Structure formats: structure tokens, C-alpha cells
PDB file of C-alpha atoms in Angstrom:
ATOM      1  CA  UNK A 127     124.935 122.180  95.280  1.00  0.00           C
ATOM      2  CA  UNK A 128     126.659 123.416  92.020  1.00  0.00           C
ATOM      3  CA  UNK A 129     123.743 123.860  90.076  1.00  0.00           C
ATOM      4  CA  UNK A 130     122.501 126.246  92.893  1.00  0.00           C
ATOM      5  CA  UNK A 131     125.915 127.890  92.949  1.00  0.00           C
ATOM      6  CA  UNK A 132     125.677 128.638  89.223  1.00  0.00           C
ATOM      7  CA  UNK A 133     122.152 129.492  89.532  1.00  0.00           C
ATOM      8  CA  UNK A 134     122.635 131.718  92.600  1.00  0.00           C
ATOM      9  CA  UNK A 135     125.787 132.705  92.802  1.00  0.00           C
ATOM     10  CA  UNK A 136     126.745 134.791  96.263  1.00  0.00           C
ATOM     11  CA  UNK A 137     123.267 134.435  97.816  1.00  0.00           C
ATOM     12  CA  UNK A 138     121.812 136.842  95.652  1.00  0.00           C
ATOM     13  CA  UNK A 139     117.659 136.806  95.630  1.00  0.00           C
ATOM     14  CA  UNK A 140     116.054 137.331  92.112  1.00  0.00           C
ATOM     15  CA  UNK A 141     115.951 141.218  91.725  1.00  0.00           C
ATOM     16  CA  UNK A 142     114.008 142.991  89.099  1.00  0.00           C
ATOM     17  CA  UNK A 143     116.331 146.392  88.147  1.00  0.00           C
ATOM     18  CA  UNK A 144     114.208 147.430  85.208  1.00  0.00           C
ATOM     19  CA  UNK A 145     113.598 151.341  86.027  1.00  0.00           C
ATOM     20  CA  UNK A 146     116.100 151.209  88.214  1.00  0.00           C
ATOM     21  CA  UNK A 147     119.014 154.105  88.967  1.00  0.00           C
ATOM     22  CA  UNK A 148     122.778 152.827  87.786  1.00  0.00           C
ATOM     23  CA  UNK A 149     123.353 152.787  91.681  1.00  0.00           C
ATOM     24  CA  UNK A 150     120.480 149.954  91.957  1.00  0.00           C
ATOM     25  CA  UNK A 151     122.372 148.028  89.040  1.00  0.00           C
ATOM     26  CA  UNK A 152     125.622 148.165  91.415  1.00  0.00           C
ATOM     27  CA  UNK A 153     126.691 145.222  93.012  1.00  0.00           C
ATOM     28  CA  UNK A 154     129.597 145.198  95.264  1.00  0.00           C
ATOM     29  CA  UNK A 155     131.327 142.802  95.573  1.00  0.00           C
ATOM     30  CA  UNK A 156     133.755 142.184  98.463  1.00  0.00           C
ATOM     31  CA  UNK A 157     136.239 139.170  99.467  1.00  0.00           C
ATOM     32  CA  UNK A 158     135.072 137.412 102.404  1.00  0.00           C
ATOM     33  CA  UNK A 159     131.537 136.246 103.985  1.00  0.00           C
ATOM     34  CA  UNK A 160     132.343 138.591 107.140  1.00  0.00           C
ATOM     35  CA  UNK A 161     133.328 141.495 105.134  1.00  0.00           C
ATOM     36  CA  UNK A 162     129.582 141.250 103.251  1.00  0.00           C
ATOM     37  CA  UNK A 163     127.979 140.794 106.632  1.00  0.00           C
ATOM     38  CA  UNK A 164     129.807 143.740 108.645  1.00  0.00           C
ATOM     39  CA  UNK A 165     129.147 145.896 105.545  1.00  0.00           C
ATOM     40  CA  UNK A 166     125.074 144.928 105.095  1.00  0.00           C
ATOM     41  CA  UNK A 167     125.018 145.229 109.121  1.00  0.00           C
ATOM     42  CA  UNK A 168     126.027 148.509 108.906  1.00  0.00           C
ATOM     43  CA  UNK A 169     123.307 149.339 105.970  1.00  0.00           C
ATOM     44  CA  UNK A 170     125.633 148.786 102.890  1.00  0.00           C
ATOM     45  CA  UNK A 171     123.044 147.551  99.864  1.00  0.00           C
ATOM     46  CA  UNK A 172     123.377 145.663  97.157  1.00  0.00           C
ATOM     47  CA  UNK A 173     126.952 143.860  98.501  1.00  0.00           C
ATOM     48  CA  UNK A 174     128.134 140.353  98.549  1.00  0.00           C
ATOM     49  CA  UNK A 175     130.871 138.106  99.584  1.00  0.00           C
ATOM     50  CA  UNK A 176     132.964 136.420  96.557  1.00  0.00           C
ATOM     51  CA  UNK A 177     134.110 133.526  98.659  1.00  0.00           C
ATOM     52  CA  UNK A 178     137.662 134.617  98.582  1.00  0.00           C
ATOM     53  CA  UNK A 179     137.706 135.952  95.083  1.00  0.00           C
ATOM     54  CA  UNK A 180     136.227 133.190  93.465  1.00  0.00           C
ATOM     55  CA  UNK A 181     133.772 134.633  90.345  1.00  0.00           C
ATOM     56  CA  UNK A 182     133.609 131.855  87.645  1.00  0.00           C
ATOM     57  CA  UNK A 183     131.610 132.555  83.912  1.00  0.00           C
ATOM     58  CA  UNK A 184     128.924 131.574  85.338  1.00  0.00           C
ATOM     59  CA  UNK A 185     128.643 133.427  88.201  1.00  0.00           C
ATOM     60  CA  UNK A 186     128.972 136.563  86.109  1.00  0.00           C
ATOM     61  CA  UNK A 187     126.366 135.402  83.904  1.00  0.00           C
ATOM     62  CA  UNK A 188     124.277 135.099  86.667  1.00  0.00           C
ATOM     63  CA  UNK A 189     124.985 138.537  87.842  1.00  0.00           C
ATOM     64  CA  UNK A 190     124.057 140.018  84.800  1.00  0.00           C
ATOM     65  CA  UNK A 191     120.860 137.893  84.075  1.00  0.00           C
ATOM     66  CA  UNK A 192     119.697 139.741  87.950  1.00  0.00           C
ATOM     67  CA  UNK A 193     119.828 142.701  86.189  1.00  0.00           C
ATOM     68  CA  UNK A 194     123.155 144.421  87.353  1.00  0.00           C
ATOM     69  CA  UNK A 195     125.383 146.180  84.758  1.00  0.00           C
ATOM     70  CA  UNK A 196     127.962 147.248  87.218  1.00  0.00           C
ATOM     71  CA  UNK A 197     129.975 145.575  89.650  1.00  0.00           C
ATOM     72  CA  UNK A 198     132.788 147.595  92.067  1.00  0.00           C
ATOM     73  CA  UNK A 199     135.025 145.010  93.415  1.00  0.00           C
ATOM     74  CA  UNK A 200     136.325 145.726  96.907  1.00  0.00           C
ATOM     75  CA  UNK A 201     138.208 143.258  97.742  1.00  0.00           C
ATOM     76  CA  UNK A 202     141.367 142.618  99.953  1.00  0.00           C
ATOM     77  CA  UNK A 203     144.100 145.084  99.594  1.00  0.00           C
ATOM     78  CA  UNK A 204     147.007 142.005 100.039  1.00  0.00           C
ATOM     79  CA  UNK A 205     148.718 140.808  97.479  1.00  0.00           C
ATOM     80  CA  UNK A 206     146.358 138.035  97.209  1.00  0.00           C
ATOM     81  CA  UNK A 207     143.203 140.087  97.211  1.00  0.00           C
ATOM     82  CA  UNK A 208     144.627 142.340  94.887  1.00  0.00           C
ATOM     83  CA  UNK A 209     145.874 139.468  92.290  1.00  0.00           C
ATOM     84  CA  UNK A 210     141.909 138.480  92.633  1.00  0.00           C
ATOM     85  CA  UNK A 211     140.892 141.682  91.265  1.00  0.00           C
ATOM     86  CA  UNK A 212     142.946 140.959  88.401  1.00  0.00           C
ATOM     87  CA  UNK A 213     141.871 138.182  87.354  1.00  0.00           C
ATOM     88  CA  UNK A 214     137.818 138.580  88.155  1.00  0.00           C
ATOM     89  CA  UNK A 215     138.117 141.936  86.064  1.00  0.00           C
ATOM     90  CA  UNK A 216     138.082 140.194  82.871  1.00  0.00           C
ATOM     91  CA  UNK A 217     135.566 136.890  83.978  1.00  0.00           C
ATOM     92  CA  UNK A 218     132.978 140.464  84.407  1.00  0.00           C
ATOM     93  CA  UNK A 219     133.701 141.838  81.470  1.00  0.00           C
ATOM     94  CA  UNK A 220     132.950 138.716  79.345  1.00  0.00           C
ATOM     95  CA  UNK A 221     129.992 139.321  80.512  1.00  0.00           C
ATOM     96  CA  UNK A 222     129.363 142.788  79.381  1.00  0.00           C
ATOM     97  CA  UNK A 223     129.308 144.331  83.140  1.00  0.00           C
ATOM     98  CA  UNK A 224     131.563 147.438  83.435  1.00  0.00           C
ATOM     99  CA  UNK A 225     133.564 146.648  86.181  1.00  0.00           C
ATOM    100  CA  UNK A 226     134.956 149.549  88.885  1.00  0.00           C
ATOM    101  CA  UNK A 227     137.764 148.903  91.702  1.00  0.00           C
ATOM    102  CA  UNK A 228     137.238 150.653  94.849  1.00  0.00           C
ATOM    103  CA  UNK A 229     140.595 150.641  97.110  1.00  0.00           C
ATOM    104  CA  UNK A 230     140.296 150.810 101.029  1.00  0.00           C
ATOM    105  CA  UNK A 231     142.728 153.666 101.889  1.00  0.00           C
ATOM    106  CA  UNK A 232     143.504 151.711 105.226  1.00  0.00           C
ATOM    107  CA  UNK A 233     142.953 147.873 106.425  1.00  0.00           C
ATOM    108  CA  UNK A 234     143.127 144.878 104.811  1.00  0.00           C
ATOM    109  CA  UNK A 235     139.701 144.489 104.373  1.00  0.00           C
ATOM    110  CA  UNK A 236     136.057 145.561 104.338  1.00  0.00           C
ATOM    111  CA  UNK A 237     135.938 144.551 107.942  1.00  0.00           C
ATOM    112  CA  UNK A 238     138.508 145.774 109.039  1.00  0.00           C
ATOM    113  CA  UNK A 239     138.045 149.107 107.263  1.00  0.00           C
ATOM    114  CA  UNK A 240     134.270 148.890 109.280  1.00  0.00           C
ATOM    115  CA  UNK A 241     135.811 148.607 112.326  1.00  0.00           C
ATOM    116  CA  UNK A 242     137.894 151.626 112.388  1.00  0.00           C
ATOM    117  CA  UNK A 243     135.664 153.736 110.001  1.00  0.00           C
ATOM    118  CA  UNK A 244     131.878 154.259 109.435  1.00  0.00           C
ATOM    119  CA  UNK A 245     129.352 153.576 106.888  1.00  0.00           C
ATOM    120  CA  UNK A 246     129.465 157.120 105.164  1.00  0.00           C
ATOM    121  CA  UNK A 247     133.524 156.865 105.016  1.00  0.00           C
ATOM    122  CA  UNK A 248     132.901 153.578 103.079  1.00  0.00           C
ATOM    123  CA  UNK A 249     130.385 154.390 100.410  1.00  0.00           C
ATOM    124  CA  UNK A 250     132.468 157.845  99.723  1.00  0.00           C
ATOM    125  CA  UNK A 251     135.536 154.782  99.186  1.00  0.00           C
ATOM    126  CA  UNK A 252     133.079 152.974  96.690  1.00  0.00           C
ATOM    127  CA  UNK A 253     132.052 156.394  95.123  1.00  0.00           C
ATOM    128  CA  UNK A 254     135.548 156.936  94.660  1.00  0.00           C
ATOM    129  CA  UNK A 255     136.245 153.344  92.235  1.00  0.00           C
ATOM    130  CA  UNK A 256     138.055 153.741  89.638  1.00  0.00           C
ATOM    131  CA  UNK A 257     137.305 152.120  86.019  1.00  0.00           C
ATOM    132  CA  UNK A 258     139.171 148.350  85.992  1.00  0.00           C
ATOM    133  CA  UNK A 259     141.367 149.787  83.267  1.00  0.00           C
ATOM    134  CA  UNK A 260     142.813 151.777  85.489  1.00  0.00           C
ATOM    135  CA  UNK A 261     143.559 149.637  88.072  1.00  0.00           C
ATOM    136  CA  UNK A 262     145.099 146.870  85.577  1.00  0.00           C
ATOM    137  CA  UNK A 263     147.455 149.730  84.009  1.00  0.00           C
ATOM    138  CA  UNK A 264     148.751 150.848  87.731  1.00  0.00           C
ATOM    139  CA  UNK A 265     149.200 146.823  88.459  1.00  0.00           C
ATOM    140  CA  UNK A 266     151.306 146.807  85.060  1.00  0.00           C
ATOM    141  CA  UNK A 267     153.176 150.145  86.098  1.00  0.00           C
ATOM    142  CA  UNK A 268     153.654 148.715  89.435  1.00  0.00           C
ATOM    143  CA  UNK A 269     155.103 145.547  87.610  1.00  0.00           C
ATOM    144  CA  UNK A 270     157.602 147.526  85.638  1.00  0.00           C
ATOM    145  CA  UNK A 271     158.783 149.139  88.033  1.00  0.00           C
ATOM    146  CA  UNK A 272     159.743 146.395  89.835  1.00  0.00           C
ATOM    147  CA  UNK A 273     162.245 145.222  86.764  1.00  0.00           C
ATOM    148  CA  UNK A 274     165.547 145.656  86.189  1.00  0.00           C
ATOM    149  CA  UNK A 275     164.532 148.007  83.397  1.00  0.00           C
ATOM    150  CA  UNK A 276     165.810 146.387  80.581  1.00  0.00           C
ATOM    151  CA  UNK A 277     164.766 146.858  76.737  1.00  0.00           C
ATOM    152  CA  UNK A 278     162.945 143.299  77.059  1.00  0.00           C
ATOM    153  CA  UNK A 279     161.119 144.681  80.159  1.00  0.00           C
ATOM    154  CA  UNK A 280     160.467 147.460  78.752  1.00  0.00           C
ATOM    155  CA  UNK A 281     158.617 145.951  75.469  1.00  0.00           C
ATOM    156  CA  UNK A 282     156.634 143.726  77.874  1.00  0.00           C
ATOM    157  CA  UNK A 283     155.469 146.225  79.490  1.00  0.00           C
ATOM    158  CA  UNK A 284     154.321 147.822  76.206  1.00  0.00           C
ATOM    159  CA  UNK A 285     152.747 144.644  75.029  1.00  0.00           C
ATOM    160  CA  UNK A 286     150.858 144.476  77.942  1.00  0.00           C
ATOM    161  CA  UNK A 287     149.719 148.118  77.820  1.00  0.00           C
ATOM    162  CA  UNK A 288     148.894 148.017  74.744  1.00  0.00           C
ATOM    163  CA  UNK A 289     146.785 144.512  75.287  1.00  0.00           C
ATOM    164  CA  UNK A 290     145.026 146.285  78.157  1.00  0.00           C
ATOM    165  CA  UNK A 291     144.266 149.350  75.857  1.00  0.00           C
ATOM    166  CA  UNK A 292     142.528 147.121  73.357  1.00  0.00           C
ATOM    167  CA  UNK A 293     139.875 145.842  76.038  1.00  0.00           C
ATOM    168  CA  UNK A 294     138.034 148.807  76.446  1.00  0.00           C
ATOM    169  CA  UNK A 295     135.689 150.007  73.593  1.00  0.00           C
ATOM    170  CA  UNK A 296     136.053 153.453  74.834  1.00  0.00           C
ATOM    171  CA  UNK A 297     137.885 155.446  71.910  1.00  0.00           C
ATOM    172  CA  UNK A 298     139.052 158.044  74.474  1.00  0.00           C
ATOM    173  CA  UNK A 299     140.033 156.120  77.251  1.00  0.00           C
ATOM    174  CA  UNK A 300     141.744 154.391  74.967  1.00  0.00           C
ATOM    175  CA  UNK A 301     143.783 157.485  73.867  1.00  0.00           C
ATOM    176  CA  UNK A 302     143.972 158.260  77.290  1.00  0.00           C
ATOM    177  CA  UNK A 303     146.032 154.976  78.382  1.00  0.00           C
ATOM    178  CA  UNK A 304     147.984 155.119  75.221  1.00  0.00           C
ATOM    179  CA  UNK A 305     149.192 159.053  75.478  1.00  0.00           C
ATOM    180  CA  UNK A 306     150.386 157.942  79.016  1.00  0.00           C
ATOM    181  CA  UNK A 307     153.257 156.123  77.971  1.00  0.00           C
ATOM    182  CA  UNK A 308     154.493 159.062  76.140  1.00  0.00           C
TER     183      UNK A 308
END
């Protein structure tokens, strides 16, 4: 069973994307095996269920070896869901897939956000994802805000900004994240 986990990580069938538009190169990935379901029932494509989170290196490997170059992660908006994100953000981007967060305005979930909304509200959610960057310097805002303020919390926070900066290759993004702390 792990060998066909690391081979086929989320159920995904062998895809050929050559020729392919950067939409066909998306995957989406949400949290749960419902969420996935719900989602392709409702004629989502190219979406899958992360098992509660849970990308490894090899999974990512696998993802990019299919052929995508993009994945938008969509996955819970609790705290746990959200510290997922985090952490899968990088596991992606070891891999050399660019790696987008889409944020359900409402609900917890995908399912839940199905169940209130339709189809067409969803995808203009997913066409809305931001770059991962982005996401990882609100978390760190978010963080910071939550101290007492201090100079020591304040150079962490710097640190960590700064880290974050470093990740992306992107000269102007880079600028962009940087001139924000001004």
C-alpha cells in the first residue's frame, strides 16, 4: 500500500499535460475525501482530497512527474486546516510547483462552502488564490500581532519576513514583501 501511495498519491490517474493551458496544469487540492467528492460532483476538475493535509516529498514529486506545475490549496479555514497550508506550501515548492492559496470567504470547508454556494461562486474563490507568499506573510503578520510587541517580537518577526522573502526567486515580489515592512 505505500508504494502505491507514493506512486499515486490522491487517486490521481496518469495525465499527459504536454500542450496543455496553465489551468490544465492546476491541481486543487482540498482537505478532506468529501470535500473532493462534493466539489468533482458538482463538475470541479482537476481536484483532490489531501487526506487531511497530509502531502509528503513524495507525493509532490508525484504531482509534478503527472505533469502539473501548479497546485491551489483549498483547504480548511480552522486553525488546523490553515496550519496545513503552512506547512504543505514549502513540501510543493521543493518540488518546483508554484503553489496558490485560495480562501473560502464562508464555511469551514469545501463542502460546506458547496452546500450553501454553487459551482461558479467556487471557481471565482479559486480564481481569486493568492501566491503562497502571501498567505505565509499574512500568517506571520497575524502572528505578530498577536505579541506583546516587544523589541524581541519584533526582530522575530523580521527574521521570519525576511526568511519568507528569500523563498521566492521573484526579484519584485521580493521587493514587494520587503517595502511592506516599511
Amino acid at each position: 500500500l505505500n508504494g502505491i501511495i507514493k506512486k499515486e498519491p490522491f487517486c490521481l490517474s496518469p495525465l499527459n499535460v504536454r500542450n496543455k493551458t496553465k489551468a490544465e496544469r492546476t491541481l486543487i487540492a482540498v482537505e478532506g475525501d468529501l470535500d473532493a467528492l462534493h466539489a468533482i460532483a458538482e463538475g470541479a476538475e482537476n481536484i483532490t482530497a489531501t487526506a487531511g493535509g497530509y502531502i509528503t516529498g513524495d507525493m509532490a514529486n508525484a504531482i509534478r512527474e503527472k505533469g502539473y506545475s501548479n497546485v491551489i490549496l483549498t483547504l480548511d479555514t480552522d486553525g488546523a486546516g490553515q496550519q496545513f497550508t503552512e506547512q504543505r506550501i514549502e513540501i510543493l515548492q521543493n518540488e518546483g510547483i508554484s503553489v496558490y492559496v485560495a480562501t473560502l470567504p464562508d464555511g469551514k470547508d469545501t463542502d460546506e462552502y458547496l452546500n450553501k454556494h454553487s459551482i461558479e461562486e467556487f471557481k471565482k474563490v479559486l480564481l481569486d488564490c493568492k501566491l503562497a507568499i502571501y498567505f505565509l506573510f499574512r500568517k506571520e503578520v497575524e502572528r505578530y500581532n498577536k505579541t506583546e510587541k516587544t523589541p524581541i517580537d519584533f526582530d522575530k518577526f523580521i527574521d521570519n519576513v525576511i526568511g519568507l522573502s528569500s523563498r521566492t526567486k521573484d526579484e519584485i515580489l521580493r521587493g514587494r514583501i520587503l517595502d511592506s515592512l516599511k
